[in-house]
PDB file of C-alpha atoms in Angstrom:
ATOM      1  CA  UNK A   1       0.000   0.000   0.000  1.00 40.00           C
ATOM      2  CA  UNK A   2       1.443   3.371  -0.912  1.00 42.00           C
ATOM      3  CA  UNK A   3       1.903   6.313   1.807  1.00 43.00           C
ATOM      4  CA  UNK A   4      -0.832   8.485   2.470  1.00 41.00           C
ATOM      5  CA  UNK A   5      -1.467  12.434   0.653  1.00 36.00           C
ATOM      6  CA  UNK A   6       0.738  15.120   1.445  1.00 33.00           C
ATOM      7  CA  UNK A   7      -0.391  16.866   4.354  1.00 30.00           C
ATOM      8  CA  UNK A   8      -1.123  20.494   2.967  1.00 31.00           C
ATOM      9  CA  UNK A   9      -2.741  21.527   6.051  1.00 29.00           C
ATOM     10  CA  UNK A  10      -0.012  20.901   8.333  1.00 30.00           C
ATOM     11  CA  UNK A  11       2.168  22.785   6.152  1.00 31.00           C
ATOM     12  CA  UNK A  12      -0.303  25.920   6.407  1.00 32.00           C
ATOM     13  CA  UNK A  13      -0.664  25.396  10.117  1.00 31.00           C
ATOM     14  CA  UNK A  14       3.204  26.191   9.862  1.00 34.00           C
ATOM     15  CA  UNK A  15       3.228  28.968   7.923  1.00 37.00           C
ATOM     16  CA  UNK A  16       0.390  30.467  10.252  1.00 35.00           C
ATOM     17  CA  UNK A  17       1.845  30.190  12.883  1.00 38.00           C
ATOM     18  CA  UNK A  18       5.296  31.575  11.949  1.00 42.00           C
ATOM     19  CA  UNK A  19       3.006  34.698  11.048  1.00 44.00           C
ATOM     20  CA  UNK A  20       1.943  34.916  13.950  1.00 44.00           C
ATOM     21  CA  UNK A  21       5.387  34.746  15.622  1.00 54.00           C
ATOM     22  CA  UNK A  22       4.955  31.798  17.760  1.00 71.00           C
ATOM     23  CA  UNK A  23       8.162  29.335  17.837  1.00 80.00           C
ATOM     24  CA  UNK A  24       9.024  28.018  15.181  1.00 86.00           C
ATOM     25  CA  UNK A  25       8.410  24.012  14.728  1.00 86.00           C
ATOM     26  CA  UNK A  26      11.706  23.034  14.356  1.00 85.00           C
ATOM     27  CA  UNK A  27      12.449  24.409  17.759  1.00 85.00           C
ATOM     28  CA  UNK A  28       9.578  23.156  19.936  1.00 88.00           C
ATOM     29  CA  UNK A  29       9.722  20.328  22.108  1.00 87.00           C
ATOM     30  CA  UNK A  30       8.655  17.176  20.294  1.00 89.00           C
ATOM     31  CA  UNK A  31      10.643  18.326  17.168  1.00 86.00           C
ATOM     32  CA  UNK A  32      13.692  18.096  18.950  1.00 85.00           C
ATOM     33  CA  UNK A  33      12.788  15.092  20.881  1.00 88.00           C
ATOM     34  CA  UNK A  34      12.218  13.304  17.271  1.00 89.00           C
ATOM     35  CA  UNK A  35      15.767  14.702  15.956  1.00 86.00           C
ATOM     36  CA  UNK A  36      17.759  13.857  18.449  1.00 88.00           C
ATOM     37  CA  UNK A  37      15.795  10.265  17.853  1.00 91.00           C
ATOM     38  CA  UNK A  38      16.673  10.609  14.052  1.00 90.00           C
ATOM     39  CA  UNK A  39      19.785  11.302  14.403  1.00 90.00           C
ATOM     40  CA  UNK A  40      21.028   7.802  16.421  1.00 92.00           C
ATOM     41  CA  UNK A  41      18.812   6.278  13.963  1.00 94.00           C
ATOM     42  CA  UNK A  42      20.696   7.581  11.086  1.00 93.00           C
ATOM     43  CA  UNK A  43      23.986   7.175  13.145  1.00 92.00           C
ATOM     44  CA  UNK A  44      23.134   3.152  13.656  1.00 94.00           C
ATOM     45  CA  UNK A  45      21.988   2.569  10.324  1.00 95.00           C
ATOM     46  CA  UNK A  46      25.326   3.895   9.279  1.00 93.00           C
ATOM     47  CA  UNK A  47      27.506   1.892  10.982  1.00 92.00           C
ATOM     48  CA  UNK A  48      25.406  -1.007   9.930  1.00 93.00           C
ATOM     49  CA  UNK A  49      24.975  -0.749   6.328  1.00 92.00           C
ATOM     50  CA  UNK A  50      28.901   0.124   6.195  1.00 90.00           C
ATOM     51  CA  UNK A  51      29.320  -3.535   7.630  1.00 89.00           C
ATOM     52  CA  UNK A  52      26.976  -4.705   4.749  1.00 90.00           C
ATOM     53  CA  UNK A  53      24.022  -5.457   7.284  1.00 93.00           C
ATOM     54  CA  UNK A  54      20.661  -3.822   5.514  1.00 95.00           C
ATOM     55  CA  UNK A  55      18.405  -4.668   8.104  1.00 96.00           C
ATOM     56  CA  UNK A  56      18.790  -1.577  10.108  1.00 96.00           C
ATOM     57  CA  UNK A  57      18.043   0.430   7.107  1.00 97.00           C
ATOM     58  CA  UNK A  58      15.129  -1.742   6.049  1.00 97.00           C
ATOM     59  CA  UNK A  59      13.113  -1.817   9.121  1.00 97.00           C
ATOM     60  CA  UNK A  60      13.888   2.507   9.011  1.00 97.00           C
ATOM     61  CA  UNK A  61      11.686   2.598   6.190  1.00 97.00           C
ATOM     62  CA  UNK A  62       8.507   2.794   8.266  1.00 96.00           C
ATOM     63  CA  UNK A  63      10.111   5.139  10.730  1.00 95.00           C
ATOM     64  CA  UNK A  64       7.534   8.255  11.425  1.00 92.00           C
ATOM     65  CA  UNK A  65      10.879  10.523  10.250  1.00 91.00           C
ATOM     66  CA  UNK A  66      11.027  11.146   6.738  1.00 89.00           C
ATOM     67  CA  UNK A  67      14.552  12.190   6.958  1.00 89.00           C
ATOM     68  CA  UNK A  68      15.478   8.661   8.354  1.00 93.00           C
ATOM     69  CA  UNK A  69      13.659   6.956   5.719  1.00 94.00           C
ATOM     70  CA  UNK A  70      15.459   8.910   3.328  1.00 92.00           C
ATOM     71  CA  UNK A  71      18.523   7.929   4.577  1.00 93.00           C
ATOM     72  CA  UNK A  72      17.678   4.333   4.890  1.00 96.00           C
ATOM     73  CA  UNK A  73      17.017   3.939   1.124  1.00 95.00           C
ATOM     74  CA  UNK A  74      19.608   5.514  -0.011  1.00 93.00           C
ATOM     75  CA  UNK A  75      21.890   3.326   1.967  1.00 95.00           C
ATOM     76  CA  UNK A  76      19.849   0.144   0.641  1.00 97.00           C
ATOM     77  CA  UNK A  77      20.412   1.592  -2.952  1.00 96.00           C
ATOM     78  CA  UNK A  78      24.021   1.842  -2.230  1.00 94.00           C
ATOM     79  CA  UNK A  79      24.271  -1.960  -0.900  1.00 95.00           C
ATOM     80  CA  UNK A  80      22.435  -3.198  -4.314  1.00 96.00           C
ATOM     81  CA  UNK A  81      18.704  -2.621  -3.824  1.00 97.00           C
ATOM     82  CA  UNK A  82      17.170  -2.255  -7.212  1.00 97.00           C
ATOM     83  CA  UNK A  83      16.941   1.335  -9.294  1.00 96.00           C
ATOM     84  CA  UNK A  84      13.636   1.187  -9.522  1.00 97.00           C
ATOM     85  CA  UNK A  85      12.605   0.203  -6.026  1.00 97.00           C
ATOM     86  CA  UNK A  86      14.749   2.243  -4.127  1.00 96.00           C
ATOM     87  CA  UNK A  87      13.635   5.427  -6.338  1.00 94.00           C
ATOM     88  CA  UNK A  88       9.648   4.209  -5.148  1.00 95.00           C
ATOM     89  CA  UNK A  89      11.263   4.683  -1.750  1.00 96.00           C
ATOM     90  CA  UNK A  90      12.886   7.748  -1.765  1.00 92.00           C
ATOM     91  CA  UNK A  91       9.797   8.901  -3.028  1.00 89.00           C
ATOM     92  CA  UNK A  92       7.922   8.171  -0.147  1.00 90.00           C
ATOM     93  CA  UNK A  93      10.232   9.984   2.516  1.00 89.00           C
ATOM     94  CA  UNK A  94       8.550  13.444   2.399  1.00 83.00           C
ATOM     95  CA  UNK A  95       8.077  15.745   4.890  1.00 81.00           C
ATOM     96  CA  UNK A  96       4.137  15.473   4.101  1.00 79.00           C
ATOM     97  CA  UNK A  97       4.061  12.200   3.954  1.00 83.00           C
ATOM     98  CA  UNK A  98       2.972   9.910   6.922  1.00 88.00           C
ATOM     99  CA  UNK A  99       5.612   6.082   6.573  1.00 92.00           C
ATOM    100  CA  UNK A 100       4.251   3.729   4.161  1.00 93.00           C
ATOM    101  CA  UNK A 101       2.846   0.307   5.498  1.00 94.00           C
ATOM    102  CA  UNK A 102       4.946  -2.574   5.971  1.00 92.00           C
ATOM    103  CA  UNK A 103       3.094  -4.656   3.440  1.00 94.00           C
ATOM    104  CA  UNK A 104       3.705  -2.052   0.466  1.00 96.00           C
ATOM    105  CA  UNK A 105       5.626  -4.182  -1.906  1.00 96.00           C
ATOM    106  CA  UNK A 106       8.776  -2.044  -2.185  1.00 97.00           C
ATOM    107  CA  UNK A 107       9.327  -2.210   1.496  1.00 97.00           C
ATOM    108  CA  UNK A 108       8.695  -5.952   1.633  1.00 97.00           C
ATOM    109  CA  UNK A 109      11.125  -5.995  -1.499  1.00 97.00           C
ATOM    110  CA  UNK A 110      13.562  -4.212   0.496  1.00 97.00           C
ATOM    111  CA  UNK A 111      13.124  -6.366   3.664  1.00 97.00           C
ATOM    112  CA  UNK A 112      13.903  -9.041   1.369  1.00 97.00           C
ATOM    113  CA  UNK A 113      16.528  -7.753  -0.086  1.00 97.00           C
ATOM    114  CA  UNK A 114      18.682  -7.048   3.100  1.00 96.00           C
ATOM    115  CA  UNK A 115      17.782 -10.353   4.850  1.00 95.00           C
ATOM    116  CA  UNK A 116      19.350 -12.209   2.030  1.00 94.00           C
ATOM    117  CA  UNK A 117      22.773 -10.123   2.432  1.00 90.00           C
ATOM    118  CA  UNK A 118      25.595 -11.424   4.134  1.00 84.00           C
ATOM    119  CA  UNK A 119      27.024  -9.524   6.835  1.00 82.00           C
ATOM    120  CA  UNK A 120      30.673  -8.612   6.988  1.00 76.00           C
ATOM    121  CA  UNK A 121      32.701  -9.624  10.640  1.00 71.00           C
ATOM    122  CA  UNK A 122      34.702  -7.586  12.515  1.00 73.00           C
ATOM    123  CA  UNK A 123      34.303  -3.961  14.193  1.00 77.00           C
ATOM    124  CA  UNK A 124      31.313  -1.799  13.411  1.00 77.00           C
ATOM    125  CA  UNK A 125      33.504   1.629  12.213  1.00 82.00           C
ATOM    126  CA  UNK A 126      32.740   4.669  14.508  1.00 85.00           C
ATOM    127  CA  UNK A 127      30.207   7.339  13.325  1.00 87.00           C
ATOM    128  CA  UNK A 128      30.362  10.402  15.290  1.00 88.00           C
ATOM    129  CA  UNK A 129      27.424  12.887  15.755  1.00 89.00           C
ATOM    130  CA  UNK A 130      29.097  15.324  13.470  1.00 91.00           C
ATOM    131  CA  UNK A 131      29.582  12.069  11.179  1.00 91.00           C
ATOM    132  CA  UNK A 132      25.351  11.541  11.295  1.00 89.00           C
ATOM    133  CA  UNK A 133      24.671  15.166  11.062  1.00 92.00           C
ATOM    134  CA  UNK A 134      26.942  15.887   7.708  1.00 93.00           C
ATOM    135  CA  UNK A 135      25.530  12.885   6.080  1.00 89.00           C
ATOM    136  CA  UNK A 136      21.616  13.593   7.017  1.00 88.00           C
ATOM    137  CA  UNK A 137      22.444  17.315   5.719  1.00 92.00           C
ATOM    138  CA  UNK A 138      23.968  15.974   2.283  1.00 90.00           C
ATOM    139  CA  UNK A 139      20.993  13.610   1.719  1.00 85.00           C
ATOM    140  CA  UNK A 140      18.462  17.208   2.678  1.00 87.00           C
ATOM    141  CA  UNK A 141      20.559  18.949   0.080  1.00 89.00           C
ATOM    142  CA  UNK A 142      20.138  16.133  -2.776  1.00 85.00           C
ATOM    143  CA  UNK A 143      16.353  16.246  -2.405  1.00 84.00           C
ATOM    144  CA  UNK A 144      16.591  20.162  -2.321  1.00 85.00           C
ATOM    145  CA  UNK A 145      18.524  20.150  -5.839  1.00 84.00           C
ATOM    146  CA  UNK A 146      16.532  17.599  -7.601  1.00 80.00           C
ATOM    147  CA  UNK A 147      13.364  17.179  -6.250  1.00 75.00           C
ATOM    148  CA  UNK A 148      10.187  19.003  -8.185  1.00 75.00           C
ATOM    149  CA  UNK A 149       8.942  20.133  -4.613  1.00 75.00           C
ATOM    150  CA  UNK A 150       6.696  23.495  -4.336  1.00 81.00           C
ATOM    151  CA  UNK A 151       8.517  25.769  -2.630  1.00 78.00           C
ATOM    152  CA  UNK A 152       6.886  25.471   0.657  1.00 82.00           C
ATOM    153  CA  UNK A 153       7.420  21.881   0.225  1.00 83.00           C
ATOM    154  CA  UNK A 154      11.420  22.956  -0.071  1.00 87.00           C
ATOM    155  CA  UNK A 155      11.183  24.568   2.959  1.00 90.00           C
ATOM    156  CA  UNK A 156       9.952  22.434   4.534  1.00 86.00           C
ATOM    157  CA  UNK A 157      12.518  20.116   3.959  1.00 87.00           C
ATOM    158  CA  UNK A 158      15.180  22.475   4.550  1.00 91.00           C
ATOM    159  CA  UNK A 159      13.780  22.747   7.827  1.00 89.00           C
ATOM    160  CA  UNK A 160      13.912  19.338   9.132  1.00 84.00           C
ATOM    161  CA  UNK A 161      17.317  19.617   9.045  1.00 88.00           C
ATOM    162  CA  UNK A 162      17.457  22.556  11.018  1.00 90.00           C
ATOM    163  CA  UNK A 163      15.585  20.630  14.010  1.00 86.00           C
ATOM    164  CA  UNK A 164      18.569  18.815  14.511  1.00 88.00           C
ATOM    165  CA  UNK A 165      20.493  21.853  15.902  1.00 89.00           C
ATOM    166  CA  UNK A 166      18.874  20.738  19.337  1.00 82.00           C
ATOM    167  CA  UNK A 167      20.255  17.103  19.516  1.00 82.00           C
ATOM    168  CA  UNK A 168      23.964  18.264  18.491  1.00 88.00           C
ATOM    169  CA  UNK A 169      26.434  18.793  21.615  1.00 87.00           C
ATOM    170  CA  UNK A 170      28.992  19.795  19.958  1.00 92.00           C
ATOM    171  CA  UNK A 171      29.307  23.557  19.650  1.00 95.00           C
ATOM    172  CA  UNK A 172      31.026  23.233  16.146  1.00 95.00           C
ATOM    173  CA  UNK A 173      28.860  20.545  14.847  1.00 95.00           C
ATOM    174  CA  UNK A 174      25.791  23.707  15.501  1.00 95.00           C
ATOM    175  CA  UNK A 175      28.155  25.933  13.827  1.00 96.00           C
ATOM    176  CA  UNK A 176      28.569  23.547  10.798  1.00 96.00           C
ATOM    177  CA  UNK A 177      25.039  23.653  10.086  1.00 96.00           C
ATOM    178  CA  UNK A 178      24.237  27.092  10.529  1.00 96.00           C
ATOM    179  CA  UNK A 179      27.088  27.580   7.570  1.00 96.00           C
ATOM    180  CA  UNK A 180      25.249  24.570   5.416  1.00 96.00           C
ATOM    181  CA  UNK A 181      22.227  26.645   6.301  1.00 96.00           C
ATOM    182  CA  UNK A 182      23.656  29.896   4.577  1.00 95.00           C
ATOM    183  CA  UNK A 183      24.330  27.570   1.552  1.00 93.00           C
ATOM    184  CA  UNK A 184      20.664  27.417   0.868  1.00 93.00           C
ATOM    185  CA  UNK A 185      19.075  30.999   2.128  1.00 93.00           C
ATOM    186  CA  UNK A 186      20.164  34.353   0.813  1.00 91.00           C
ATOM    187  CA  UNK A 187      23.947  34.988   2.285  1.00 91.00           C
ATOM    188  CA  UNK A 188      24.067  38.551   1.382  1.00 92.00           C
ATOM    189  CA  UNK A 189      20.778  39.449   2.848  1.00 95.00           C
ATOM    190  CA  UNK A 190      21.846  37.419   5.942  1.00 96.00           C
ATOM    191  CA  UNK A 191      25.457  38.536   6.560  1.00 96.00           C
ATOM    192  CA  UNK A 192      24.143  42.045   5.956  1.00 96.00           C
ATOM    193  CA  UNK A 193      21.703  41.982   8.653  1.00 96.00           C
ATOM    194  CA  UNK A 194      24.078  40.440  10.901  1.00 96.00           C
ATOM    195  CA  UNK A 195      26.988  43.056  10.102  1.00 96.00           C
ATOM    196  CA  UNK A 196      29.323  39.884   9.642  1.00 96.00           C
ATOM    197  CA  UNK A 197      32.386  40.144   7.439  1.00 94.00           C
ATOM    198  CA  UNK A 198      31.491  36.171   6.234  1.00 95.00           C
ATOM    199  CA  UNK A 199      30.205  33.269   6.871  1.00 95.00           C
ATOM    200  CA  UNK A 200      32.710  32.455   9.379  1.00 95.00           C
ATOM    201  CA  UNK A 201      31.921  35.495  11.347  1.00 96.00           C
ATOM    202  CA  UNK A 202      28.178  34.656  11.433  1.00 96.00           C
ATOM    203  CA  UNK A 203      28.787  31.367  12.534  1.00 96.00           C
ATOM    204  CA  UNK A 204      30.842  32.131  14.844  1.00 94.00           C
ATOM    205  CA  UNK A 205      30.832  30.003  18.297  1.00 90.00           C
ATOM    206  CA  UNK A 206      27.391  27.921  17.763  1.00 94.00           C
ATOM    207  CA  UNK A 207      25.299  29.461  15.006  1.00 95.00           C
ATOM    208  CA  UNK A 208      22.802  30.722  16.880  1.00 95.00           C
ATOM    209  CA  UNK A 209      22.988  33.988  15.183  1.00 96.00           C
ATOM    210  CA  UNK A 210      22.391  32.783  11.787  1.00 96.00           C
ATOM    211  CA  UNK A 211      19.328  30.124  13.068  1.00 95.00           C
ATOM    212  CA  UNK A 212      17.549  33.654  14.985  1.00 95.00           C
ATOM    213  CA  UNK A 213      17.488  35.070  11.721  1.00 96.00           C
ATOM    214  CA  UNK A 214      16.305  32.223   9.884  1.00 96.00           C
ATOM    215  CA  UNK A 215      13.354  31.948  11.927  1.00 94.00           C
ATOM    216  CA  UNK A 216      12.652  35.959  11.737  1.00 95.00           C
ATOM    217  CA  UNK A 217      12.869  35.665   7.814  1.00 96.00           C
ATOM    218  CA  UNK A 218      11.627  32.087   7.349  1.00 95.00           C
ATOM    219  CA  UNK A 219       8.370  33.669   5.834  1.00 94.00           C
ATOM    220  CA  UNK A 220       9.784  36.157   3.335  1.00 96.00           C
ATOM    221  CA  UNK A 221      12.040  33.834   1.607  1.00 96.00           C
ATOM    222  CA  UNK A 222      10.594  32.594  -1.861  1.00 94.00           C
ATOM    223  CA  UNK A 223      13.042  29.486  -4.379  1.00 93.00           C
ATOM    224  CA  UNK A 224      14.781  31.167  -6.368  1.00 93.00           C
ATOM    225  CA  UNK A 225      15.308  27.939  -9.238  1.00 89.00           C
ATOM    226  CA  UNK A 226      17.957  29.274 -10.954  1.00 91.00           C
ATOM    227  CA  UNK A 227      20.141  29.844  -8.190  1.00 91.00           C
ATOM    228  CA  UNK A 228      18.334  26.509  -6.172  1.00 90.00           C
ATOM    229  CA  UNK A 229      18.359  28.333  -3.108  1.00 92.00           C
ATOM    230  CA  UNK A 230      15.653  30.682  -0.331  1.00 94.00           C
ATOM    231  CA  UNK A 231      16.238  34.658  -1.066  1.00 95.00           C
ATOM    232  CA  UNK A 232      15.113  37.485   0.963  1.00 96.00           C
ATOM    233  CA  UNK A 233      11.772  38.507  -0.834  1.00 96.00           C
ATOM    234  CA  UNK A 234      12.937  42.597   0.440  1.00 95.00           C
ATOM    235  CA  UNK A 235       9.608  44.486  -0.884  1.00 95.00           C
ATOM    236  CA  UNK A 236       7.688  41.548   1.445  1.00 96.00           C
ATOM    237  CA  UNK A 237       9.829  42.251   4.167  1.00 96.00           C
ATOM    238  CA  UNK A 238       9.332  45.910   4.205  1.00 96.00           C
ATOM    239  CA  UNK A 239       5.447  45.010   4.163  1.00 96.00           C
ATOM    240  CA  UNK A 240       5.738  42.381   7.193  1.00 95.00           C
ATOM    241  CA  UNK A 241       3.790  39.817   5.105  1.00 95.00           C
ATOM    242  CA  UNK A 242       4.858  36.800   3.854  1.00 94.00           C
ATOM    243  CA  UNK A 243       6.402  36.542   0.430  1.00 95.00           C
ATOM    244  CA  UNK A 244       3.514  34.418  -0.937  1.00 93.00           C
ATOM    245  CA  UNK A 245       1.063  36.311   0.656  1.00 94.00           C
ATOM    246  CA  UNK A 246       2.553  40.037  -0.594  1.00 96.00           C
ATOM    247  CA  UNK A 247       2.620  38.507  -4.058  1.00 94.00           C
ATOM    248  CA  UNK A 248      -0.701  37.544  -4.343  1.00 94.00           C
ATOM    249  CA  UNK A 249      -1.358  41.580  -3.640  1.00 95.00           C
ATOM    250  CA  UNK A 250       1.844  42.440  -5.830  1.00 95.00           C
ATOM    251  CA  UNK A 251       2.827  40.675  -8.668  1.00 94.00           C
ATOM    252  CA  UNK A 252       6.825  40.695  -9.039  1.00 94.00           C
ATOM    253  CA  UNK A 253       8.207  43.267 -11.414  1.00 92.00           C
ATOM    254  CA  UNK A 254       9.663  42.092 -15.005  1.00 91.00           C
ATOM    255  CA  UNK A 255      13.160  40.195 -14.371  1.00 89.00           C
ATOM    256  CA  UNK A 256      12.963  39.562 -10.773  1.00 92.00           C
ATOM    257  CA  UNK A 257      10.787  36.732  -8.860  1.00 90.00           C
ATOM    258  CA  UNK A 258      10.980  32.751  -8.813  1.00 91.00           C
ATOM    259  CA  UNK A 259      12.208  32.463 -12.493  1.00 90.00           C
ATOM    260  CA  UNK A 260      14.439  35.156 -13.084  1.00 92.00           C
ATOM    261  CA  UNK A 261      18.054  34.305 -14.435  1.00 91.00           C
ATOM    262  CA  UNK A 262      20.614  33.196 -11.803  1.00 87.00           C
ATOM    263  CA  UNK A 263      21.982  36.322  -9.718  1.00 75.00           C
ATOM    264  CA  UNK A 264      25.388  35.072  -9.317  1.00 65.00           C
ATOM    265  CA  UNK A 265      25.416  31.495 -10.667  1.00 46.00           C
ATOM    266  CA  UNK A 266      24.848  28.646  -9.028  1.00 42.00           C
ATOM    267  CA  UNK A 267      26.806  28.436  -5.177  1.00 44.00           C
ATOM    268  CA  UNK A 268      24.875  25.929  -3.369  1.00 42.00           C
ATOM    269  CA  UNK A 269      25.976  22.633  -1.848  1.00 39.00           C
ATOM    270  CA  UNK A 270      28.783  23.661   0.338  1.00 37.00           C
TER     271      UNK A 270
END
């Protein structure tokens, strides 16, 4: 059976409530409770699969985080599972997306797939938090190039790896993502705002500069596709309303918007 609908709903429930400048979701409670639990997924999963054990990664696929899921099929791909299988599963890790069944057929293909694999002996190799965190953010950033997501969808996704910020201890590791963060938003518009030289002067210490104005600019950035990354949507700003909500009111100008040519190439994927 395949996963249920995409949950528009919840994803205006978001956006209303970031307009309304409650907390944002990737900061309350039970978000961080379920990344620090997706994280030591994805960390055990790792240091299975590199053994050539698949199970791990096969029972993740009905895990309720799409971000593990993720993870776990591209791991299975990468131990042999079928193109065309694993592809049906990467499909069905999105953020609006509740976990397929157990009985759909690609995750019982999968299940058989990694019982029949022979597992290597010897030592499990070490994966370190900053290890889990740099290889959920790389798997985020392949589904942020390629995927045909709507841009709140994109966001979205963006943002569930930003709720792992709570379950790193390291400062660095924080300070790593804040800068894989300014890969993906509008660096100018952020570094000006901040009055920081660079990027390593706005993530300087733990990030927590960079996330605070994330989550005070979350709802004026817009895609840009050319340059596959968020930008500061500035007239929106200055109107304190939402980019999609000012440009139902205001249509953007000739040469500017969504589709307008790349402003200074493509720079993502640090």
């Amino acid at each position: 059976m395949r996963p249920g609908p995409a949950l528009g709903a919840a994803l205006v429930l978001v956006v209303a409530g970031a307009a309304a400048g409650q907390e944002p979701w990737w900061e309350r409670p039970d978000a961080r409770a379920d990344a620090r639990r997706a994280l030591t997924l994805v960390r055990d999963v790792m240091t299975a699969t590199e053994r050539g054990d698949a199970r791990p990664a096969a029972a993740a696929l009905t895990d309720a985080s799409w971000v593990v899921r993720l993870f776990a099929a591209v791991r299975l791909e990468a131990l042999g599972l079928d193109r065309p299988t694993a592809r049906l599963l990467r499909d069905a890790a999105d953020p609006g997306r509740g976990a397929p069944e157990p009985g759909w057929d690609a995750v019982r293909k999968a299940r058989e797939f990694a019982a029949a694999l022979e597992v290597e002996l010897g030592p499990p190799p070490e994966v370190s938090e900053g290890d889990a965190l740099r290889i959920v953010c790389s798997v985020v950033t392949e589904r942020l190039r390629t995927a045909p997501d709507a841009p709140g969808r994109k966001q979205r996704v963006l943002e569930g790896a930003l709720a792992l910020r709570a379950a790193l201890g390291e400062a660095a590791d924080r300070a790593w993502l804040a800068s894989w963060l300014l890969a993906y938003v509008d660096p100018d518009a952020c570094l000006a705002d901040l009055r920081a030289r660079g990027v390593a002067q706005a993530v300087a210490e733990d990030g927590a500069k960079v996330f605070a104005w994330y989550a005070d600019n979350a709802r004026f950035l817009y895609w840009h596709a050319a340059d596959r990354r968020f930008l500061v949507d500035q007239e929106a700003r200055a109107a304190k309303a939402s980019s999609e909500e000012h440009r139902k009111r205001v249509p953007w100008p000739a040469g500017e918007g969504p589709d307008a040519p790349s402003r200074k190439g493509d720079q993502g994927g640090r």
